[in-house]
PDB file of C-alpha atoms and ligand atoms in Angstrom:
ATOM      1  CA  UNK A   1      12.832  14.277 142.652  1.00  0.00           C
ATOM      2  CA  UNK A   2      11.460  12.741 145.289  1.00  0.00           C
ATOM      3  CA  UNK A   3      11.694   9.072 143.587  1.00  0.00           C
ATOM      4  CA  UNK A   4      15.082   8.715 144.243  1.00  0.00           C
ATOM      5  CA  UNK A   5      14.584   8.917 147.933  1.00  0.00           C
ATOM      6  CA  UNK A   6      14.691   5.826 150.496  1.00  0.00           C
ATOM      7  CA  UNK A   7      11.745   5.926 152.236  1.00  0.00           C
ATOM      8  CA  UNK A   8      12.761   4.123 155.837  1.00  0.00           C
ATOM      9  CA  UNK A   9      12.119   0.848 155.913  1.00  0.00           C
ATOM     10  CA  UNK A  10      12.813   0.344 152.400  1.00  0.00           C
ATOM     11  CA  UNK A  11      15.000  -2.764 151.740  1.00  0.00           C
ATOM     12  CA  UNK A  12      17.325  -1.271 148.975  1.00  0.00           C
ATOM     13  CA  UNK A  13      18.589  -3.563 146.040  1.00  0.00           C
ATOM     14  CA  UNK A  14      20.678  -1.437 143.871  1.00  0.00           C
ATOM     15  CA  UNK A  15      19.408  -3.869 140.816  1.00  0.00           C
ATOM     16  CA  UNK A  16      16.123  -1.915 141.034  1.00  0.00           C
ATOM     17  CA  UNK A  17      17.973   1.192 140.388  1.00  0.00           C
ATOM     18  CA  UNK A  18      19.591   2.498 137.316  1.00  0.00           C
ATOM     19  CA  UNK A  19      22.767   3.991 137.308  1.00  0.00           C
ATOM     20  CA  UNK A  20      21.887   5.691 133.761  1.00  0.00           C
ATOM     21  CA  UNK A  21      18.521   6.984 134.765  1.00  0.00           C
ATOM     22  CA  UNK A  22      17.495  10.481 133.597  1.00  0.00           C
ATOM     23  CA  UNK A  23      13.739  10.276 133.925  1.00  0.00           C
ATOM     24  CA  UNK A  24      13.177  13.393 135.387  1.00  0.00           C
ATOM     25  CA  UNK A  25      15.073  15.946 132.754  1.00  0.00           C
ATOM     26  CA  UNK A  26      13.715  15.039 129.299  1.00  0.00           C
ATOM     27  CA  UNK A  27      15.709  17.584 127.458  1.00  0.00           C
ATOM     28  CA  UNK A  28      19.212  15.896 127.537  1.00  0.00           C
ATOM     29  CA  UNK A  29      22.250  16.896 128.506  1.00  0.00           C
ATOM     30  CA  UNK A  30      23.452  20.435 126.275  1.00  0.00           C
ATOM     31  CA  UNK A  31      19.914  21.594 128.081  1.00  0.00           C
ATOM     32  CA  UNK A  32      20.385  19.518 131.401  1.00  0.00           C
ATOM     33  CA  UNK A  33      23.758  21.910 131.680  1.00  0.00           C
ATOM     34  CA  UNK A  34      21.948  25.195 131.355  1.00  0.00           C
ATOM     35  CA  UNK A  35      19.263  24.019 133.428  1.00  0.00           C
ATOM     36  CA  UNK A  36      21.901  23.716 136.272  1.00  0.00           C
ATOM     37  CA  UNK A  37      23.406  26.917 135.408  1.00  0.00           C
ATOM     38  CA  UNK A  38      19.454  28.274 136.687  1.00  0.00           C
ATOM     39  CA  UNK A  39      19.977  26.492 139.661  1.00  0.00           C
ATOM     40  CA  UNK A  40      23.491  27.588 140.477  1.00  0.00           C
ATOM     41  CA  UNK A  41      21.729  31.080 141.001  1.00  0.00           C
ATOM     42  CA  UNK A  42      18.708  30.067 143.061  1.00  0.00           C
ATOM     43  CA  UNK A  43      21.092  27.712 145.054  1.00  0.00           C
ATOM     44  CA  UNK A  44      23.346  31.023 145.556  1.00  0.00           C
ATOM     45  CA  UNK A  45      20.738  33.118 146.941  1.00  0.00           C
ATOM     46  CA  UNK A  46      18.845  30.411 148.918  1.00  0.00           C
ATOM     47  CA  UNK A  47      22.169  30.399 150.738  1.00  0.00           C
ATOM     48  CA  UNK A  48      22.657  33.362 151.151  1.00  0.00           C
ATOM     49  CA  UNK A  49      18.699  33.958 152.858  1.00  0.00           C
ATOM     50  CA  UNK A  50      19.944  30.806 155.343  1.00  0.00           C
ATOM     51  CA  UNK A  51      23.159  32.958 156.184  1.00  0.00           C
ATOM     52  CA  UNK A  52      21.385  35.835 156.533  1.00  0.00           C
ATOM     53  CA  UNK A  53      18.652  33.999 158.722  1.00  0.00           C
ATOM     54  CA  UNK A  54      21.731  32.288 161.027  1.00  0.00           C
ATOM     55  CA  UNK A  55      18.905  29.515 161.846  1.00  0.00           C
ATOM     56  CA  UNK A  56      19.254  26.450 160.071  1.00  0.00           C
ATOM     57  CA  UNK A  57      22.127  23.690 159.505  1.00  0.00           C
ATOM     58  CA  UNK A  58      22.523  21.993 156.392  1.00  0.00           C
ATOM     59  CA  UNK A  59      24.695  18.640 156.391  1.00  0.00           C
ATOM     60  CA  UNK A  60      25.255  17.364 152.839  1.00  0.00           C
ATOM     61  CA  UNK A  61      26.608  13.215 153.049  1.00  0.00           C
ATOM     62  CA  UNK A  62      28.241  12.500 149.923  1.00  0.00           C
ATOM     63  CA  UNK A  63      28.912   8.775 149.560  1.00  0.00           C
ATOM     64  CA  UNK A  64      29.926   6.682 146.637  1.00  0.00           C
ATOM     65  CA  UNK A  65      32.554   4.154 144.750  1.00  0.00           C
ATOM     66  CA  UNK A  66      35.699   5.504 143.872  1.00  0.00           C
ATOM     67  CA  UNK A  67      35.113   8.106 140.561  1.00  0.00           C
ATOM     68  CA  UNK A  68      31.473   8.382 141.354  1.00  0.00           C
ATOM     69  CA  UNK A  69      32.262  11.844 141.307  1.00  0.00           C
ATOM     70  CA  UNK A  70      31.958  13.400 144.619  1.00  0.00           C
ATOM     71  CA  UNK A  71      34.446  15.654 144.019  1.00  0.00           C
ATOM     72  CA  UNK A  72      32.225  17.118 140.231  1.00  0.00           C
ATOM     73  CA  UNK A  73      29.514  17.487 142.062  1.00  0.00           C
ATOM     74  CA  UNK A  74      30.548  19.365 144.605  1.00  0.00           C
ATOM     75  CA  UNK A  75      32.547  21.204 142.417  1.00  0.00           C
ATOM     76  CA  UNK A  76      29.301  22.108 139.320  1.00  0.00           C
ATOM     77  CA  UNK A  77      26.416  22.148 142.374  1.00  0.00           C
ATOM     78  CA  UNK A  78      27.901  24.730 144.253  1.00  0.00           C
ATOM     79  CA  UNK A  79      29.204  27.221 141.597  1.00  0.00           C
ATOM     80  CA  UNK A  80      28.792  30.507 142.002  1.00  0.00           C
ATOM     81  CA  UNK A  81      27.604  29.900 145.801  1.00  0.00           C
ATOM     82  CA  UNK A  82      29.355  32.390 148.220  1.00  0.00           C
ATOM     83  CA  UNK A  83      32.328  30.220 149.630  1.00  0.00           C
ATOM     84  CA  UNK A  84      31.816  31.674 152.751  1.00  0.00           C
ATOM     85  CA  UNK A  85      28.585  29.758 153.463  1.00  0.00           C
ATOM     86  CA  UNK A  86      29.897  26.573 152.153  1.00  0.00           C
ATOM     87  CA  UNK A  87      32.293  23.974 154.079  1.00  0.00           C
ATOM     88  CA  UNK A  88      33.801  21.152 152.433  1.00  0.00           C
ATOM     89  CA  UNK A  89      35.007  18.460 154.639  1.00  0.00           C
ATOM     90  CA  UNK A  90      36.605  15.636 152.980  1.00  0.00           C
ATOM     91  CA  UNK A  91      37.282  12.402 155.204  1.00  0.00           C
ATOM     92  CA  UNK A  92      40.423  10.016 154.122  1.00  0.00           C
ATOM     93  CA  UNK A  93      42.345   7.291 155.947  1.00  0.00           C
ATOM     94  CA  UNK A  94      41.869   8.226 159.365  1.00  0.00           C
ATOM     95  CA  UNK A  95      45.154   9.523 161.138  1.00  0.00           C
ATOM     96  CA  UNK A  96      46.196   8.053 164.482  1.00  0.00           C
ATOM     97  CA  UNK A  97      44.459  10.685 166.502  1.00  0.00           C
ATOM     98  CA  UNK A  98      41.350  10.462 165.070  1.00  0.00           C
ATOM     99  CA  UNK A  99      41.786   6.109 165.015  1.00  0.00           C
ATOM    100  CA  UNK A 100      42.450   6.611 168.678  1.00  0.00           C
ATOM    101  CA  UNK A 101      39.142   8.152 169.211  1.00  0.00           C
ATOM    102  CA  UNK A 102      35.583   6.610 168.691  1.00  0.00           C
ATOM    103  CA  UNK A 103      34.844   7.125 164.919  1.00  0.00           C
ATOM    104  CA  UNK A 104      32.194   9.873 165.293  1.00  0.00           C
ATOM    105  CA  UNK A 105      34.646  11.959 167.063  1.00  0.00           C
ATOM    106  CA  UNK A 106      36.260  13.751 163.877  1.00  0.00           C
ATOM    107  CA  UNK A 107      32.436  13.634 162.176  1.00  0.00           C
ATOM    108  CA  UNK A 108      30.931  15.686 165.024  1.00  0.00           C
ATOM    109  CA  UNK A 109      33.184  18.542 164.870  1.00  0.00           C
ATOM    110  CA  UNK A 110      32.940  19.233 161.508  1.00  0.00           C
ATOM    111  CA  UNK A 111      29.101  19.553 161.614  1.00  0.00           C
ATOM    112  CA  UNK A 112      27.639  22.791 160.212  1.00  0.00           C
ATOM    113  CA  UNK A 113      26.748  24.895 162.598  1.00  0.00           C
ATOM    114  CA  UNK A 114      23.741  28.036 161.967  1.00  0.00           C
ATOM    115  CA  UNK A 115      23.661  29.728 158.699  1.00  0.00           C
ATOM    116  CA  UNK A 116      26.059  26.792 157.382  1.00  0.00           C
ATOM    117  CA  UNK A 117      25.931  24.724 154.538  1.00  0.00           C
ATOM    118  CA  UNK A 118      28.624  21.802 155.079  1.00  0.00           C
ATOM    119  CA  UNK A 119      29.247  19.097 152.644  1.00  0.00           C
ATOM    120  CA  UNK A 120      30.400  15.784 153.481  1.00  0.00           C
ATOM    121  CA  UNK A 121      32.902  14.067 150.953  1.00  0.00           C
ATOM    122  CA  UNK A 122      33.150  10.565 152.584  1.00  0.00           C
ATOM    123  CA  UNK A 123      31.812  10.542 156.280  1.00  0.00           C
ATOM    124  CA  UNK A 124      30.957   8.267 159.067  1.00  0.00           C
ATOM    125  CA  UNK A 125      29.712   6.453 156.397  1.00  0.00           C
ATOM    126  CA  UNK A 126      32.723   4.760 155.586  1.00  0.00           C
ATOM    127  CA  UNK A 127      32.701   3.419 159.000  1.00  0.00           C
ATOM    128  CA  UNK A 128      30.070   0.515 158.330  1.00  0.00           C
ATOM    129  CA  UNK A 129      31.645   0.705 154.455  1.00  0.00           C
ATOM    130  CA  UNK A 130      35.364   0.304 153.750  1.00  0.00           C
ATOM    131  CA  UNK A 131      35.698  -0.828 157.026  1.00  0.00           C
ATOM    132  CA  UNK A 132      33.490  -3.988 156.751  1.00  0.00           C
ATOM    133  CA  UNK A 133      34.249  -4.458 153.429  1.00  0.00           C
ATOM    134  CA  UNK A 134      38.639  -4.621 154.757  1.00  0.00           C
ATOM    135  CA  UNK A 135      37.675  -6.084 157.860  1.00  0.00           C
ATOM    136  CA  UNK A 136      39.259  -3.458 159.402  1.00  0.00           C
ATOM    137  CA  UNK A 137      37.198  -3.578 162.550  1.00  0.00           C
ATOM    138  CA  UNK A 138      35.390  -6.810 163.911  1.00  0.00           C
ATOM    139  CA  UNK A 139      31.803  -7.568 162.576  1.00  0.00           C
ATOM    140  CA  UNK A 140      30.179  -7.067 165.981  1.00  0.00           C
ATOM    141  CA  UNK A 141      31.406  -3.561 166.344  1.00  0.00           C
ATOM    142  CA  UNK A 142      30.238  -2.752 162.740  1.00  0.00           C
ATOM    143  CA  UNK A 143      26.846  -4.427 163.335  1.00  0.00           C
ATOM    144  CA  UNK A 144      26.391  -2.081 166.368  1.00  0.00           C
ATOM    145  CA  UNK A 145      27.088   1.220 163.980  1.00  0.00           C
ATOM    146  CA  UNK A 146      23.848   1.364 161.988  1.00  0.00           C
ATOM    147  CA  UNK A 147      22.043   2.132 165.043  1.00  0.00           C
ATOM    148  CA  UNK A 148      24.369   4.357 166.788  1.00  0.00           C
ATOM    149  CA  UNK A 149      24.339   6.629 163.394  1.00  0.00           C
ATOM    150  CA  UNK A 150      20.697   6.353 163.363  1.00  0.00           C
ATOM    151  CA  UNK A 151      20.760   7.660 166.990  1.00  0.00           C
ATOM    152  CA  UNK A 152      23.787  10.407 166.660  1.00  0.00           C
ATOM    153  CA  UNK A 153      21.790  11.759 163.212  1.00  0.00           C
ATOM    154  CA  UNK A 154      18.286  11.672 165.387  1.00  0.00           C
ATOM    155  CA  UNK A 155      20.390  14.480 167.938  1.00  0.00           C
ATOM    156  CA  UNK A 156      21.960  16.331 165.279  1.00  0.00           C
ATOM    157  CA  UNK A 157      18.288  16.305 163.800  1.00  0.00           C
ATOM    158  CA  UNK A 158      16.222  17.119 166.782  1.00  0.00           C
ATOM    159  CA  UNK A 159      18.823  20.161 167.842  1.00  0.00           C
ATOM    160  CA  UNK A 160      18.413  21.639 164.244  1.00  0.00           C
ATOM    161  CA  UNK A 161      20.072  20.202 161.380  1.00  0.00           C
ATOM    162  CA  UNK A 162      18.895  19.180 158.092  1.00  0.00           C
ATOM    163  CA  UNK A 163      20.218  16.344 156.766  1.00  0.00           C
ATOM    164  CA  UNK A 164      20.595  15.124 153.044  1.00  0.00           C
ATOM    165  CA  UNK A 165      22.760  11.823 152.638  1.00  0.00           C
ATOM    166  CA  UNK A 166      23.146  11.243 148.689  1.00  0.00           C
ATOM    167  CA  UNK A 167      24.481   8.121 147.203  1.00  0.00           C
ATOM    168  CA  UNK A 168      25.968   8.802 143.869  1.00  0.00           C
ATOM    169  CA  UNK A 169      25.578   5.278 142.265  1.00  0.00           C
ATOM    170  CA  UNK A 170      27.827   4.429 139.063  1.00  0.00           C
ATOM    171  CA  UNK A 171      27.779   1.381 137.183  1.00  0.00           C
ATOM    172  CA  UNK A 172      30.950  -0.792 137.223  1.00  0.00           C
ATOM    173  CA  UNK A 173      31.369  -0.314 133.353  1.00  0.00           C
ATOM    174  CA  UNK A 174      30.858   3.524 133.726  1.00  0.00           C
ATOM    175  CA  UNK A 175      33.574   2.969 136.295  1.00  0.00           C
ATOM    176  CA  UNK A 176      35.906   1.288 134.390  1.00  0.00           C
ATOM    177  CA  UNK A 177      35.714   4.133 131.473  1.00  0.00           C
ATOM    178  CA  UNK A 178      36.674   6.827 134.302  1.00  0.00           C
ATOM    179  CA  UNK A 179      39.548   4.887 135.571  1.00  0.00           C
ATOM    180  CA  UNK A 180      40.705   4.264 131.982  1.00  0.00           C
ATOM    181  CA  UNK A 181      40.479   7.929 130.926  1.00  0.00           C
ATOM    182  CA  UNK A 182      42.950   8.976 134.033  1.00  0.00           C
ATOM    183  CA  UNK A 183      45.423   6.349 132.887  1.00  0.00           C
ATOM    184  CA  UNK A 184      44.705   8.073 129.339  1.00  0.00           C
ATOM    185  CA  UNK A 185      44.628  11.781 129.646  1.00  0.00           C
ATOM    186  CA  UNK A 186      47.881  13.150 130.770  1.00  0.00           C
ATOM    187  CA  UNK A 187      45.809  16.021 132.580  1.00  0.00           C
ATOM    188  CA  UNK A 188      44.319  13.192 134.373  1.00  0.00           C
ATOM    189  CA  UNK A 189      47.239  10.804 135.428  1.00  0.00           C
ATOM    190  CA  UNK A 190      47.515  12.977 138.919  1.00  0.00           C
ATOM    191  CA  UNK A 191      44.156  11.691 139.705  1.00  0.00           C
ATOM    192  CA  UNK A 192      45.370   7.789 139.275  1.00  0.00           C
ATOM    193  CA  UNK A 193      45.457   5.950 142.044  1.00  0.00           C
ATOM    194  CA  UNK A 194      46.439   2.383 141.855  1.00  0.00           C
ATOM    195  CA  UNK A 195      44.553   1.565 145.142  1.00  0.00           C
ATOM    196  CA  UNK A 196      41.326   2.355 143.311  1.00  0.00           C
ATOM    197  CA  UNK A 197      41.719  -1.006 141.125  1.00  0.00           C
ATOM    198  CA  UNK A 198      42.418  -2.825 144.155  1.00  0.00           C
ATOM    199  CA  UNK A 199      39.180  -1.344 145.597  1.00  0.00           C
ATOM    200  CA  UNK A 200      36.785  -1.957 142.492  1.00  0.00           C
ATOM    201  CA  UNK A 201      38.463  -6.038 143.094  1.00  0.00           C
ATOM    202  CA  UNK A 202      35.851  -5.808 145.759  1.00  0.00           C
ATOM    203  CA  UNK A 203      32.905  -4.154 144.282  1.00  0.00           C
ATOM    204  CA  UNK A 204      30.143  -6.803 144.512  1.00  0.00           C
ATOM    205  CA  UNK A 205      31.136  -6.351 148.350  1.00  0.00           C
ATOM    206  CA  UNK A 206      30.665  -2.904 148.501  1.00  0.00           C
ATOM    207  CA  UNK A 207      27.292  -2.685 146.547  1.00  0.00           C
ATOM    208  CA  UNK A 208      26.415  -5.338 149.317  1.00  0.00           C
ATOM    209  CA  UNK A 209      27.679  -3.358 151.944  1.00  0.00           C
ATOM    210  CA  UNK A 210      26.016  -0.299 150.449  1.00  0.00           C
ATOM    211  CA  UNK A 211      22.331  -2.013 150.492  1.00  0.00           C
ATOM    212  CA  UNK A 212      22.970  -3.008 154.137  1.00  0.00           C
ATOM    213  CA  UNK A 213      23.795   0.837 154.913  1.00  0.00           C
ATOM    214  CA  UNK A 214      21.023   2.461 153.187  1.00  0.00           C
ATOM    215  CA  UNK A 215      18.364   0.018 153.953  1.00  0.00           C
ATOM    216  CA  UNK A 216      19.490   0.278 157.845  1.00  0.00           C
ATOM    217  CA  UNK A 217      19.981   4.119 158.326  1.00  0.00           C
ATOM    218  CA  UNK A 218      17.340   6.022 155.970  1.00  0.00           C
ATOM    219  CA  UNK A 219      15.237   7.894 158.045  1.00  0.00           C
ATOM    220  CA  UNK A 220      12.744  10.493 158.201  1.00  0.00           C
ATOM    221  CA  UNK A 221      15.045  12.413 159.956  1.00  0.00           C
ATOM    222  CA  UNK A 222      18.051  11.861 157.659  1.00  0.00           C
ATOM    223  CA  UNK A 223      16.923  10.583 154.210  1.00  0.00           C
ATOM    224  CA  UNK A 224      19.100   8.580 151.505  1.00  0.00           C
ATOM    225  CA  UNK A 225      18.779   9.435 147.854  1.00  0.00           C
ATOM    226  CA  UNK A 226      19.951   7.405 145.685  1.00  0.00           C
ATOM    227  CA  UNK A 227      21.449   9.448 142.728  1.00  0.00           C
ATOM    228  CA  UNK A 228      21.783   7.752 139.368  1.00  0.00           C
ATOM    229  CA  UNK A 229      25.358   8.930 138.720  1.00  0.00           C
ATOM    230  CA  UNK A 230      26.686   7.868 135.445  1.00  0.00           C
ATOM    231  CA  UNK A 231      25.549  10.817 133.683  1.00  0.00           C
ATOM    232  CA  UNK A 232      27.357  13.593 135.096  1.00  0.00           C
ATOM    233  CA  UNK A 233      25.094  16.629 134.190  1.00  0.00           C
ATOM    234  CA  UNK A 234      22.196  14.660 135.666  1.00  0.00           C
ATOM    235  CA  UNK A 235      23.919  13.605 138.703  1.00  0.00           C
ATOM    236  CA  UNK A 236      24.554  17.723 139.509  1.00  0.00           C
ATOM    237  CA  UNK A 237      20.556  17.939 138.248  1.00  0.00           C
ATOM    238  CA  UNK A 238      19.462  15.780 141.184  1.00  0.00           C
ATOM    239  CA  UNK A 239      21.173  17.233 143.921  1.00  0.00           C
ATOM    240  CA  UNK A 240      20.928  20.423 142.713  1.00  0.00           C
ATOM    241  CA  UNK A 241      16.964  19.621 142.511  1.00  0.00           C
ATOM    242  CA  UNK A 242      16.828  18.091 146.193  1.00  0.00           C
ATOM    243  CA  UNK A 243      18.648  20.429 147.844  1.00  0.00           C
ATOM    244  CA  UNK A 244      16.816  23.407 146.184  1.00  0.00           C
ATOM    245  CA  UNK A 245      13.320  21.482 147.405  1.00  0.00           C
ATOM    246  CA  UNK A 246      14.823  21.521 150.575  1.00  0.00           C
ATOM    247  CA  UNK A 247      15.761  24.958 151.349  1.00  0.00           C
ATOM    248  CA  UNK A 248      12.607  26.180 150.283  1.00  0.00           C
ATOM    249  CA  UNK A 249      10.611  23.707 152.458  1.00  0.00           C
ATOM    250  CA  UNK A 250      12.266  25.865 155.326  1.00  0.00           C
ATOM    251  CA  UNK A 251      10.178  28.873 154.560  1.00  0.00           C
ATOM    252  CA  UNK A 252      13.391  30.943 155.303  1.00  0.00           C
ATOM    253  CA  UNK A 253      12.747  35.098 156.030  1.00  0.00           C
ATOM    254  CA  UNK A 254      15.194  37.948 156.268  1.00  0.00           C
ATOM    255  CA  UNK A 255      15.792  39.202 159.903  1.00  0.00           C
ATOM    256  CA  UNK A 256      14.382  42.537 160.181  1.00  0.00           C
ATOM    257  CA  UNK A 257      17.180  45.164 161.221  1.00  0.00           C
ATOM    258  CA  UNK A 258      17.753  45.878 164.931  1.00  0.00           C
ATOM    259  CA  UNK A 259      18.358  49.154 164.275  1.00  0.00           C
ATOM    260  CA  UNK A 260      15.242  51.956 163.517  1.00  0.00           C
ATOM    261  CA  UNK A 261      16.624  52.384 159.897  1.00  0.00           C
ATOM    262  CA  UNK A 262      13.559  55.293 159.444  1.00  0.00           C
ATOM    263  CA  UNK A 263      15.597  57.609 161.534  1.00  0.00           C
ATOM    264  CA  UNK A 264      18.717  57.079 159.640  1.00  0.00           C
ATOM    265  CA  UNK A 265      19.941  59.534 157.454  1.00  0.00           C
ATOM    266  CA  UNK A 266      22.942  59.130 155.446  1.00  0.00           C
ATOM    267  CA  UNK A 267      25.121  62.898 154.436  1.00  0.00           C
TER     268      UNK A 267
HETATM  269  P1  ADP B   1      38.837  10.450 147.464  1.00  0.00           P
HETATM  270  O1  ADP B   1      38.914   8.904 147.356  1.00  0.00           O
HETATM  271  O2  ADP B   1      37.504  10.151 147.918  1.00  0.00           O
HETATM  272  O3  ADP B   1      39.187  11.069 146.150  1.00  0.00           O
HETATM  273  P2  ADP B   1      40.705   9.845 149.296  1.00  0.00           P
HETATM  274  O4  ADP B   1      42.000   9.562 147.873  1.00  0.00           O
HETATM  275  O5  ADP B   1      41.342  11.082 150.142  1.00  0.00           O
HETATM  276  O6  ADP B   1      39.836  10.353 148.555  1.00  0.00           O
HETATM  277  O7  ADP B   1      40.834   8.762 150.086  1.00  0.00           O
HETATM  278  C1  ADP B   1      39.793   8.460 151.269  1.00  0.00           C
HETATM  279  C2  ADP B   1      39.718   6.870 151.560  1.00  0.00           C
HETATM  280  O8  ADP B   1      40.037   6.978 152.432  1.00  0.00           O
HETATM  281  C3  ADP B   1      39.026   6.150 150.795  1.00  0.00           C
HETATM  282  O9  ADP B   1      39.497   4.936 150.156  1.00  0.00           O
HETATM  283  C4  ADP B   1      38.045   5.544 151.733  1.00  0.00           C
HETATM  284  O10 ADP B   1      37.259   4.465 151.731  1.00  0.00           O
HETATM  285  C5  ADP B   1      39.493   5.659 152.813  1.00  0.00           C
HETATM  286  N1  ADP B   1      38.485   6.251 154.098  1.00  0.00           N
HETATM  287  C6  ADP B   1      37.991   6.722 154.673  1.00  0.00           C
HETATM  288  N2  ADP B   1      37.283   6.931 155.792  1.00  0.00           N
HETATM  289  C7  ADP B   1      37.591   5.735 156.375  1.00  0.00           C
HETATM  290  C8  ADP B   1      37.617   5.044 157.584  1.00  0.00           C
HETATM  291  N3  ADP B   1      37.142   5.212 158.617  1.00  0.00           N
HETATM  292  N4  ADP B   1      38.608   4.104 157.447  1.00  0.00           N
HETATM  293  C9  ADP B   1      39.121   3.192 156.578  1.00  0.00           C
HETATM  294  N5  ADP B   1      39.366   4.251 155.601  1.00  0.00           N
HETATM  295  C10 ADP B   1      38.865   5.024 155.120  1.00  0.00           C
END
């Protein structure tokens, strides 16, 4: 899955990426879903080990256009994983209290502690995406944020956080279909938000803002992955694979007991 990782310094052009790509899994949808079930079990064991070892902190950042499947990815990729070891932090329109602070204030307080996986459903990247596209802050302020974010993430990494950032890349056509489904299917009506249509009107501006953000903030210590997300099953497989590869790479060990277990007799 390393093909989806952006190495630092890459000039990103999203038109070079295919949202419908499934190149790393040739078995198709049904087999792909089966494979995900196996990966769920693998992730479950790795998360338990992470928690037991209590050494590493894992931060997963999810970004994407509306309907790109951030919620679905969290639900499916982490299915069966002990909920006590995984936290989800969602970042919506900032409150008055949040706006009265710097933009990283609400972010920093939600980062994972040792032994924990925290998933950001949207993140500080909104402060160079929606904020840029909708002109919610002056351009020079937004401009400075790429370097600030890179340094913030460097500090987290140097202090022991493993950071993985995923851009769930859907096509404009796929978004149309997903929005239409929210209109057509009564059980999905609640998800329809007219505001999504307004944001859709800014599609090209969002693509440009994403290209800039991905280009300027993909680093060795906090790499971005551009995940083909038109096919939900494949999106889930890419995420699960990268997480599993990364957790395995940490070479974690169960800690020895602090008690001399050989002396213990259970009556
Ligand atoms: P989602 O669309 O992810 O399911 P919500 O319906 O809560 O979740 O929407 C979150 C909204 O908050 C998005 O439209 C997003 O652009 C907006 N948002 C997030 N962070 C900021 C920010 N820093 N400034 C302005 N808007 C933001």
